[in-house]
Coordinates of C-alpha atoms and ligand atoms in Angstrom, one line a residue:
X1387 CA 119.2 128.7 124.2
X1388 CA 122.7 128.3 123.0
X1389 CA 124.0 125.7 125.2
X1390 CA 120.5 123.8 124.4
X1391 CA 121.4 124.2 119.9
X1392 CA 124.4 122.7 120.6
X1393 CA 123.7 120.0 122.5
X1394 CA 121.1 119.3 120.6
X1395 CA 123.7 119.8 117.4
X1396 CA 125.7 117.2 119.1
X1397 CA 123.1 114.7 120.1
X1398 CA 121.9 114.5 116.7
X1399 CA 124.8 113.9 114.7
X1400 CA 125.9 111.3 117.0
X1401 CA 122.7 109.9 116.3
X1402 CA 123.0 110.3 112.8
X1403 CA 125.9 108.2 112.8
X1404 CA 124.4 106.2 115.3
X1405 CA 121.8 105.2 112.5
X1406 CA 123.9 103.8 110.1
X1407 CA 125.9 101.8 112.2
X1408 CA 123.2 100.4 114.6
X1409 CA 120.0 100.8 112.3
X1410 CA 118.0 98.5 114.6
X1411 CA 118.6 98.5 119.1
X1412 CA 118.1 95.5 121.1
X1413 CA 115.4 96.5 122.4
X1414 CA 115.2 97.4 126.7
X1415 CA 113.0 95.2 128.7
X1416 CA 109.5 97.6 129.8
X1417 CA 110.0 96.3 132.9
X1418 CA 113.5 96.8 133.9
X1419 CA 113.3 100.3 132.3
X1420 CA 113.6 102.4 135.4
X1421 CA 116.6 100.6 136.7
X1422 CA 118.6 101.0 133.7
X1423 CA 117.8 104.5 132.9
X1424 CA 117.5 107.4 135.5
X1425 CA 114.2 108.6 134.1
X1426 CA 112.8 109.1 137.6
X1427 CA 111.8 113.0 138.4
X1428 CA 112.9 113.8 141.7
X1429 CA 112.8 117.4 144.2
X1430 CA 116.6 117.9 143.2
X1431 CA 117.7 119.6 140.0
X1432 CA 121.1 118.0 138.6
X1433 CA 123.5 119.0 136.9
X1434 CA 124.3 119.5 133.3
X1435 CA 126.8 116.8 132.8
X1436 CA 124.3 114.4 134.4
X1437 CA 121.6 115.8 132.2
X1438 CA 123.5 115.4 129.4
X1439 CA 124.7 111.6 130.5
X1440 CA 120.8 110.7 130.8
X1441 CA 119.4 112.3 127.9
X1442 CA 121.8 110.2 125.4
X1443 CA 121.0 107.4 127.2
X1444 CA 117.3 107.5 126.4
X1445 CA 117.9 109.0 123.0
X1446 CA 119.9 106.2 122.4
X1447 CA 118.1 103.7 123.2
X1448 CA 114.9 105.0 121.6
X1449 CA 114.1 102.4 118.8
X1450 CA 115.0 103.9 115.5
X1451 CA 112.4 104.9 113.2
X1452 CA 114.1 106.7 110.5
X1453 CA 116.2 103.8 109.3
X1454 CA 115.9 101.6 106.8
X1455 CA 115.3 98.5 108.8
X1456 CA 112.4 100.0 110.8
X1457 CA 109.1 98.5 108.7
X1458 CA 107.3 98.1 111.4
X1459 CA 104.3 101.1 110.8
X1460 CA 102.6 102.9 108.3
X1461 CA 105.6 105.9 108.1
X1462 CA 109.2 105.5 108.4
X1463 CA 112.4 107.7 107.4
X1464 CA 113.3 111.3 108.0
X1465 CA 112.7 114.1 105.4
X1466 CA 114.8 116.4 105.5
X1467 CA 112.8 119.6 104.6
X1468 CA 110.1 118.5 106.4
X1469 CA 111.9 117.7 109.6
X1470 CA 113.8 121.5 109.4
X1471 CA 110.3 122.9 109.2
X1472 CA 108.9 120.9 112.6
X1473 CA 112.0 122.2 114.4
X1474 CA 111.5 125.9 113.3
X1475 CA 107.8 124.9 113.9
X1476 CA 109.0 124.3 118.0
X1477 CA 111.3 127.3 117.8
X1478 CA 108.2 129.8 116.9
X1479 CA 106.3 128.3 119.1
X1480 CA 102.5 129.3 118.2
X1481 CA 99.0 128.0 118.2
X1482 CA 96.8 128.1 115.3
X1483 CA 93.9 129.4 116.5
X1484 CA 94.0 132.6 115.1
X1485 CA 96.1 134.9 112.5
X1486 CA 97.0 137.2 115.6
X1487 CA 99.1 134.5 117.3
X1488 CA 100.3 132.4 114.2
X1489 CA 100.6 135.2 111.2
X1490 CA 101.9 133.4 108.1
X1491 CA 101.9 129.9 109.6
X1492 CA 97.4 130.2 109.6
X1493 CA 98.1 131.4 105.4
X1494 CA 100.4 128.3 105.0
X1495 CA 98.0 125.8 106.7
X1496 CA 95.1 127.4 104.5
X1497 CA 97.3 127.5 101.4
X1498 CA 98.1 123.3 102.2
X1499 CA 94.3 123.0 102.5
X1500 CA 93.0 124.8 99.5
X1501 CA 95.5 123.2 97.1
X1502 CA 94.5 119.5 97.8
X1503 CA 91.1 121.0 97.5
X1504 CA 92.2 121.9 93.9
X1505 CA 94.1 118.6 93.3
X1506 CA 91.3 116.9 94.3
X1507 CA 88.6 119.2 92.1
X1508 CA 86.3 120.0 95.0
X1509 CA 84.1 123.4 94.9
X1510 CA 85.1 126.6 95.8
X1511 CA 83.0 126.5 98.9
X1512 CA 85.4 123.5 100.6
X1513 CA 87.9 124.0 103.3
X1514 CA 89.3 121.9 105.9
X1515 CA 91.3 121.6 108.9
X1516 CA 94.8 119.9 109.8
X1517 CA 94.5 117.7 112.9
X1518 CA 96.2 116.0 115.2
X1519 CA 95.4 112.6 113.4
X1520 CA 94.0 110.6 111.2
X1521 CA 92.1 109.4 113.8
X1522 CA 90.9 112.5 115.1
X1523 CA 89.9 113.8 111.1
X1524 CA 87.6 110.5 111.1
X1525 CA 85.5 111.7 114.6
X1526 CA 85.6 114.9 112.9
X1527 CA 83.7 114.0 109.8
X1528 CA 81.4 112.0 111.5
X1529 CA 80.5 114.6 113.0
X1530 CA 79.7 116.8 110.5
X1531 CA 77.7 114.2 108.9
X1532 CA 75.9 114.0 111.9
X1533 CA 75.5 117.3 112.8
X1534 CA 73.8 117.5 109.2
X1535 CA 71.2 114.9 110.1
X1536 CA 70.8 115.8 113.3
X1537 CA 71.6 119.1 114.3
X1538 CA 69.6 118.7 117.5
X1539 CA 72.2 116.5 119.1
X1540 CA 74.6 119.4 119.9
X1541 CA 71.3 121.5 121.8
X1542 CA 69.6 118.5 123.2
X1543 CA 71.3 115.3 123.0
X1544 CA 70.7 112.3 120.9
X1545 CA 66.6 112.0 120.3
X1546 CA 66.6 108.7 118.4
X1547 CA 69.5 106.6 117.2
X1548 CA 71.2 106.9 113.7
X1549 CA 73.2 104.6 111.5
X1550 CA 77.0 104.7 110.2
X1551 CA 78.6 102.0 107.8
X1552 CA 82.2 101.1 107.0
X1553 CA 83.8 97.2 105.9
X1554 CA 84.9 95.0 108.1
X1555 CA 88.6 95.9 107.0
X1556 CA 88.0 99.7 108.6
X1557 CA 90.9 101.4 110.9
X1558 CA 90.0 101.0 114.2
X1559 CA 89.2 104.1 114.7
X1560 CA 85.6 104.4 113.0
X1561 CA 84.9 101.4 116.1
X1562 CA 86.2 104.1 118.6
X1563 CA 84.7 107.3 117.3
X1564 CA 81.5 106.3 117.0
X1565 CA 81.7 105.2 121.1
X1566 CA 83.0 108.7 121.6
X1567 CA 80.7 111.0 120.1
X1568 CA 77.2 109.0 121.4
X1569 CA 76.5 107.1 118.1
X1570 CA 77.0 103.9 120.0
X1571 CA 78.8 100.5 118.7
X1572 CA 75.8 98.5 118.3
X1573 CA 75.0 101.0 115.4
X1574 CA 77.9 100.6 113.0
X1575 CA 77.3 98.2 110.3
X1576 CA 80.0 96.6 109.5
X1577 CA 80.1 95.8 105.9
X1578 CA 81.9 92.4 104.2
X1579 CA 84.8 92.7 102.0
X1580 CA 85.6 90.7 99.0
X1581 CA 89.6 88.5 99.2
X1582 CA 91.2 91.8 98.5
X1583 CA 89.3 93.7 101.3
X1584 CA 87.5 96.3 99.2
X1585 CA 84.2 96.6 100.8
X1586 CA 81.0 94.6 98.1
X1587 CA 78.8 97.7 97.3
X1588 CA 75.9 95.4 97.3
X1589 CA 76.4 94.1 100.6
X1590 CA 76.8 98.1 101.8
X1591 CA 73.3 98.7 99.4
X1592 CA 71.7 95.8 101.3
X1593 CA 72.9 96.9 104.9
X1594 CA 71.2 100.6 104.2
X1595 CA 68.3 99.5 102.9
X1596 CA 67.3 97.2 105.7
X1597 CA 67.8 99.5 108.4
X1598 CA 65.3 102.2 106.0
X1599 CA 62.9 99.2 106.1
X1600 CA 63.1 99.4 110.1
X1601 CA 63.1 102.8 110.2
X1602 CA 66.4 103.1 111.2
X1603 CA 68.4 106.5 110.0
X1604 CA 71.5 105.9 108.2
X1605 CA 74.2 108.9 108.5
X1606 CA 77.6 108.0 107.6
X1607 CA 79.3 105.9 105.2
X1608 CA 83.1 105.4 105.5
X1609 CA 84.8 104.6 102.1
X1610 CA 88.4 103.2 103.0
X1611 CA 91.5 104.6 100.6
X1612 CA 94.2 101.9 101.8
X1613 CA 93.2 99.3 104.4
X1614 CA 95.5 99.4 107.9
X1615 CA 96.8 95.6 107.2
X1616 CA 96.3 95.2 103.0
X1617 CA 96.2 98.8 101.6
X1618 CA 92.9 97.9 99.8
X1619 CA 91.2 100.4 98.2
X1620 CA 87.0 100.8 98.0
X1621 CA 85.5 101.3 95.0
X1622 CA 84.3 105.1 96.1
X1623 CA 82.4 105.9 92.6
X1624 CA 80.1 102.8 93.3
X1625 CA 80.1 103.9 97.3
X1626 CA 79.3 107.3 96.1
X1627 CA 76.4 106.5 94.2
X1628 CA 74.8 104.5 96.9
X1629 CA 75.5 107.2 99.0
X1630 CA 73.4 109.7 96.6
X1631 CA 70.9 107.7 96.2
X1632 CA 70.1 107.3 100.2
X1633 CA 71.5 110.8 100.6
X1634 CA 74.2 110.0 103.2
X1635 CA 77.6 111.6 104.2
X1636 CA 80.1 109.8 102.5
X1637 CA 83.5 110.3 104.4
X1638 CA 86.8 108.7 102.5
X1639 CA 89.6 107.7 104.7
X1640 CA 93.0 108.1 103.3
X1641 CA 95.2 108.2 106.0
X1642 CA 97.1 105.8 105.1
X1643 CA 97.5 105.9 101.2
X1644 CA 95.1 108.8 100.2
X1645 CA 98.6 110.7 99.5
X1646 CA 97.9 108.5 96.2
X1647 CA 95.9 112.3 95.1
X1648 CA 99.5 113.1 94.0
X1649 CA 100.1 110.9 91.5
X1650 CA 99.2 110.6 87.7
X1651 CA 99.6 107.0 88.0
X1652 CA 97.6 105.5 91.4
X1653 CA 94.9 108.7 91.5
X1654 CA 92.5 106.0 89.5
X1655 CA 92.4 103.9 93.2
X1656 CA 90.4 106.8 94.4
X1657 CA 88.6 107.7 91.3
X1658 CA 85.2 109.5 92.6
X1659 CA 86.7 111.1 95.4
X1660 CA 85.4 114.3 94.5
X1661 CA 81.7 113.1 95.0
X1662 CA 83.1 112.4 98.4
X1663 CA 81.7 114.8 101.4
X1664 CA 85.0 114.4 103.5
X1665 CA 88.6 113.2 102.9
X1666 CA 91.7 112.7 105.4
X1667 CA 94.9 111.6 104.4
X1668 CA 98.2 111.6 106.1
X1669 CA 101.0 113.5 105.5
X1670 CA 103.3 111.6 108.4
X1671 CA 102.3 108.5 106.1
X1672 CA 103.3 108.1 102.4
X1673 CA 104.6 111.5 102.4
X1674 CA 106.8 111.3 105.3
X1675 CA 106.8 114.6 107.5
X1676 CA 107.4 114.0 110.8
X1677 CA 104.3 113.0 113.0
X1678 CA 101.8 113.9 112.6
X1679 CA 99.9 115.7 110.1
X1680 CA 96.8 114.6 108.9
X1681 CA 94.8 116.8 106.1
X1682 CA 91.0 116.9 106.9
X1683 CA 88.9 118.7 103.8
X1684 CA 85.3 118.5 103.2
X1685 CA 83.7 119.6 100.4
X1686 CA 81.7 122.4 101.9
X1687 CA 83.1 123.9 104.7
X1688 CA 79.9 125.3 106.0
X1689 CA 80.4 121.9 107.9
X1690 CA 83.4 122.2 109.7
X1691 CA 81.9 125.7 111.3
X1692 CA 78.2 124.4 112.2
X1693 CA 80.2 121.3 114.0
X1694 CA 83.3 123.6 115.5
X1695 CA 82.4 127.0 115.7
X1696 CA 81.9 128.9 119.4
X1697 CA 82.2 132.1 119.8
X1698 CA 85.2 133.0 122.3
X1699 CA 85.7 136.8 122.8
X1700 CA 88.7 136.6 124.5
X1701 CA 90.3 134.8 121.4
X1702 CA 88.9 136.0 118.4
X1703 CA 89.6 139.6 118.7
X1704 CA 91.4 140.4 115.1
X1705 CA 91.1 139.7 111.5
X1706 CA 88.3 137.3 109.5
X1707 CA 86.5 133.5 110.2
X1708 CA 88.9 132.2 108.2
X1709 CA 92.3 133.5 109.3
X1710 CA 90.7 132.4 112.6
X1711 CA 91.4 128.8 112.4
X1712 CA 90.4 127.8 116.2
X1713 CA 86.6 127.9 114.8
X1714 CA 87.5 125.0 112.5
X1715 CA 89.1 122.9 114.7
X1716 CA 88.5 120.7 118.1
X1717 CA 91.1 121.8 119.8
X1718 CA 92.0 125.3 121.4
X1719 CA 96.0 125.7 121.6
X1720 CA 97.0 123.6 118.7
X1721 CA 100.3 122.7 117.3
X1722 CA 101.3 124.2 114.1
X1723 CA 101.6 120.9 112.0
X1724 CA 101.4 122.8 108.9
X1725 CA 104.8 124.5 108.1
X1726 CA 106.9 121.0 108.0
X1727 CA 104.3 119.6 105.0
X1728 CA 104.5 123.0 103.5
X1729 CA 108.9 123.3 103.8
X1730 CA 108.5 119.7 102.0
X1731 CA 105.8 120.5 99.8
X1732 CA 107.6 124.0 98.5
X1733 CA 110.8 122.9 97.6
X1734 CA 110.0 119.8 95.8
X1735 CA 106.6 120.9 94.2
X1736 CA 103.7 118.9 93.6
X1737 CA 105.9 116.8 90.9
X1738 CA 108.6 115.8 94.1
X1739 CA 105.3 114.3 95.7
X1740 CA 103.9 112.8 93.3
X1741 CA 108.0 111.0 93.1
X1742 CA 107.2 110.1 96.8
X1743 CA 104.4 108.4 96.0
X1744 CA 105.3 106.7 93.0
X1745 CA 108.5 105.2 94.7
X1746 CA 106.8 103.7 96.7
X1747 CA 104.6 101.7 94.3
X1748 CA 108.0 100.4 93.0
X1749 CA 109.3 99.3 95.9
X1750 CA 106.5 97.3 97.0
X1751 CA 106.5 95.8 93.2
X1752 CA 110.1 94.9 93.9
X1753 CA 109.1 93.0 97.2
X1754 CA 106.5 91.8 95.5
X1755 CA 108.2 90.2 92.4
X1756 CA 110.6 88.4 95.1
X1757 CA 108.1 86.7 97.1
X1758 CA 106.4 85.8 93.8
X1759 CA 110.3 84.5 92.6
X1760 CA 110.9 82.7 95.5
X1761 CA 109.2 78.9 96.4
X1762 CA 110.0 79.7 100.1
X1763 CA 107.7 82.7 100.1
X1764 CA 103.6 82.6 100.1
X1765 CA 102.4 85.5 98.6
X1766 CA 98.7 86.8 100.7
X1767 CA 98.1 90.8 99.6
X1768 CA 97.5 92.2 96.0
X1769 CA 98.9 94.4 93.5
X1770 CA 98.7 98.2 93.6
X1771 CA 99.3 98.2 97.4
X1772 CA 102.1 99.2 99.4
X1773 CA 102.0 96.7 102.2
X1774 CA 103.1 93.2 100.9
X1775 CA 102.1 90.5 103.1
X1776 CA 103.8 87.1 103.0
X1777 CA 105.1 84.0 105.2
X1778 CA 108.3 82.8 104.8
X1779 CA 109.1 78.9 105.1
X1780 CA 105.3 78.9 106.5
X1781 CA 107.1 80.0 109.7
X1782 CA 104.6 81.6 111.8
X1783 CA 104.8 85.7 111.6
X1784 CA 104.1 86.5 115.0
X1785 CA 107.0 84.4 115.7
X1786 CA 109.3 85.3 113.1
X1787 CA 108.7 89.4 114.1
X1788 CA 109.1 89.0 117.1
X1789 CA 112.6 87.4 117.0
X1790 CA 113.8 89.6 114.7
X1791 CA 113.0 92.4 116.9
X1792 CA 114.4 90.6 120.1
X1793 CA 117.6 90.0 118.1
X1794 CA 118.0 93.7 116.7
X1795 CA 117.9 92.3 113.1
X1796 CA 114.6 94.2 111.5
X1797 CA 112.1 95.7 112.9
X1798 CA 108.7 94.7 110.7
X1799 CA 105.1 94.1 112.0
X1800 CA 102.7 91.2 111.0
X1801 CA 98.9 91.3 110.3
X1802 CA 96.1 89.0 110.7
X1803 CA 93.4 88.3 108.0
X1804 CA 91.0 85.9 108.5
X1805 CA 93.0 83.7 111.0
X1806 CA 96.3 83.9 108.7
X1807 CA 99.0 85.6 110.4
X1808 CA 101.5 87.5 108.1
X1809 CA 104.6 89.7 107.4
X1810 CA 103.5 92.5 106.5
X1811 CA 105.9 95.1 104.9
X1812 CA 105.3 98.5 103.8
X1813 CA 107.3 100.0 101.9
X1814 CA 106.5 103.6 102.9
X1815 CA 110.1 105.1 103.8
X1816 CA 110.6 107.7 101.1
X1817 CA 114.5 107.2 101.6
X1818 CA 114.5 103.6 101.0
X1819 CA 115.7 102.0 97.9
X1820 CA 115.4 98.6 95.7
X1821 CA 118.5 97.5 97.5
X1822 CA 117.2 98.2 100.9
X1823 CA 114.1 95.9 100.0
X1824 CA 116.4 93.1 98.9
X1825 CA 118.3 93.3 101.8
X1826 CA 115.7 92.5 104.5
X1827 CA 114.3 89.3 102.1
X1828 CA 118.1 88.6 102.8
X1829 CA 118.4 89.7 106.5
X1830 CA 115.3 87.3 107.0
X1831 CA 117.0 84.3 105.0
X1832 CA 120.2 84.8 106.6
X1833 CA 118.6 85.1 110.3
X1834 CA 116.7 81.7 110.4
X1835 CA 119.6 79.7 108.0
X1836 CA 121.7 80.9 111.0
X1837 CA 119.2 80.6 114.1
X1838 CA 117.8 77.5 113.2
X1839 CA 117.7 76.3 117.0
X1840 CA 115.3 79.3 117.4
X1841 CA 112.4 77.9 114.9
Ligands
PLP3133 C1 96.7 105.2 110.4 C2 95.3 105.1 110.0 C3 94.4 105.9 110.7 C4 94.7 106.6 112.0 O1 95.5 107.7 111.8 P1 96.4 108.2 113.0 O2 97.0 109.5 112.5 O3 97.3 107.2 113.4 O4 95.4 108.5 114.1 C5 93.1 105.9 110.3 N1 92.7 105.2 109.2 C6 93.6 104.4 108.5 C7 93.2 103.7 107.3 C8 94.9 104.4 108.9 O5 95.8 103.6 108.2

């Protein structure tokens, strides 16, 4: 492994560097990929130097998401801590499943799990899992909640159809889940949002009761903490009562901004998460560990094991249920994704997240106050949300993005609500700064006062 350290020593801090000279790459054409890079696999071995020469070339070229021009997704920068404990993570080398193969790493996922349990007051009896996504969290507490109303599916298949609900502003994934597990399309209610996409609780009340009236089951109720394109949050106290009162699962997802448990200041946007049956947020998001690691807890874990459990001789051979991890999770082999939160989490304490969190709340108030300063800007999102969505010189987004990708200038994302297209700019690298948000209001001036041929 020696030669490997080093060049990997050497790779990286000529990337480092690379970083701050060249934050953004022209990007390479998809289609012309193969003929500018040697990435073919062929019957010949080859040697080092050649190895070498074509694994800078595709490092290099490998769009930069740990700068601070790279806006484009909900994560962004490199944590240091976090990023030492995902390469020690690959150097041990073990899967999850079970204390025997993983030791220590199975006590620091549980010891991860049960403290946002504790941050976020749920019962003793909770417990969760860390998955390989936010995504993947969401198809997990689905089912659970369906496994709760109808345990015979996993026996017998689906005897009669039931009902989930989630607003119109949902992540895609809640769409795709419920095609994956059998609950079918055509039986997700998609619920109306008010102009700041929270879901209306009446609306969501109304939905439920008229599919009661049909005799029609309702199941699962998705409660969204920070919207994929405004970082809205729904009301989960009201969603929780409604959820009571019909007695349904009510799952919260977080992945994007449910990091917001951390701080003193922006825990009130998911006030009632506790009454909550599930939660998921991200760590790879606000927090910033490398991808991915998303926290999945419910608040009784009996759950997880009636959905995940199967007994496996030839794995489970040592120790307790719940040093055994494989019988809370999907998977079989799966990566350890919990020691780079935990490297992060221990040596800045719960106060050096909550810091994380806060920051960036200030730095989307910074963009904000700009585009609110500035007569060239139109402002479309709302406060107490990290992803500021404006137009600038009514220029269209997709346009705009686009060319500033092409150009190497910024690399920044737009959204679509209701047939507006928009910037939209999150401010979710934990290494960015005030300045760093000024600058790309000024990289964006600067590109079309200088391009004006382009627009
Ligand atoms: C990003 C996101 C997801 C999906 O998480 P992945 O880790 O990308 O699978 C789910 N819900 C919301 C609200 C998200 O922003």
């Amino acid at each position: 492994m020696k030669r490997e350290l080093e060049l990997f020593q050497k790779l990286t801090t000529q990337l480092l560097h690379k970083e701050i000279e060249e934050p953004v790459i022209k990007p390479l054409q998809a289609n012309s990929l193969w003929d500018k890079i040697n990435i073919s696999l062929e019957e010949e071995a080859i040697s080092e130097e050649e190895f070498e020469k074509v694994l800078s070339k595709i490092i290099f070229n490998t769009p930069r998401t740990a700068t601070n021009k790279f806006f484009n997704q909900l994560f962004g920068g490199r944590n240091p801590k976090a990023t030492l404990g995902d390469l020690l993570a690959v150097i041990l080398n073990n899967s999850m499943y079970t204390y025997k193969v993983a030791g220590p790493q199975v006590g620091i996922e549980i010891e991860i799990i049960n403290r946002v349990c504790d941050i976020i007051k749920y019962p003793k009896k909770s417990g969760g899992t860390i998955t390989s996504g936010g995504s993947v969290s969401n198809m997990i507490a689905m089912l659970m909640a369906r496994d709760k109303v109808s345990p015979e599916v996993r026996s017998q298949s689906y005897q009669e159809p039931i009902y989930a609900y989630t607003s119109e502003a949902c992540h895609y994934s809640i769409k795709k889940n419920a095609a994956i597990i059998g609950i079918g399309t055509e039986q997700l209610r998609k619920i109306k949002t008010n102009e700041k996409g929270e879901i209306i609780p009446e609306e969501l009340e109304k939905a439920i009761q008229e599919d009661i009236k049909n005799n029609r089951k309702p199941f699962f109720i998705n409660a969204t903490a920070g919207t994929t394109v405004y970082g809205a949050f729904d009301p989960i106290g009201e969603i929780a009562s409604i959820a009571k009162k019909y007695n349904i699962w009510l799952h919260v997802d977080g992945a994007y901004c449910g990091s917001v448990i951390f701080s003193k200041k922006y825990k009130h946007l998911v006030k009632g998460l506790e009454l909550a049956d599930s939660f998921v947020f991200n760590a790879h998001k606000m927090i910033g560990t490398p991808l991915t690691c998303s926290i999945l807890v419910t608040n009784d874990k009996k759950y997880l094991y009636d959905s995940l459990s199967v007994e496996a001789d030839y794995l489970y051979q040592t120790d307790g249920d719940d040093f055994n991890l494989g019988k809370t999770s999907m998977q079989c082999g799966r990566r350890n994704n919990a020691l780079k939160f935990w490297t992060l989490w221990k040596s800045i304490g719960t106060k050096g997240l909550e810091t994380i969190v806060d920051n960036q709340f200030m730095l989307a108030d910074v963009a904000i106050n700009y585009v609110k300063d500035h007569s060239d800007y139109t402002f479309y999102s709302y406060d107490d949300s990290i992803s500021v969505c404006f137009n600038y010189k009514n220029i269209p987004a997709d346009k705009l993005c686009t060319l500033l990708y092409e150009y190497a200038e910024l690399v920044i994302g737009f959204g679509i609500i209701k047939e507006i297209t928009f910037v939209r700019l999150v401010t979710i690298n934990p290494s960015n700064t005030k300045n760093d948000i000024l600058d790309l209001f000024k990289i964006i001036e600067d590109f079309v006062k200088n391009n004006k041929n382009l627009f």
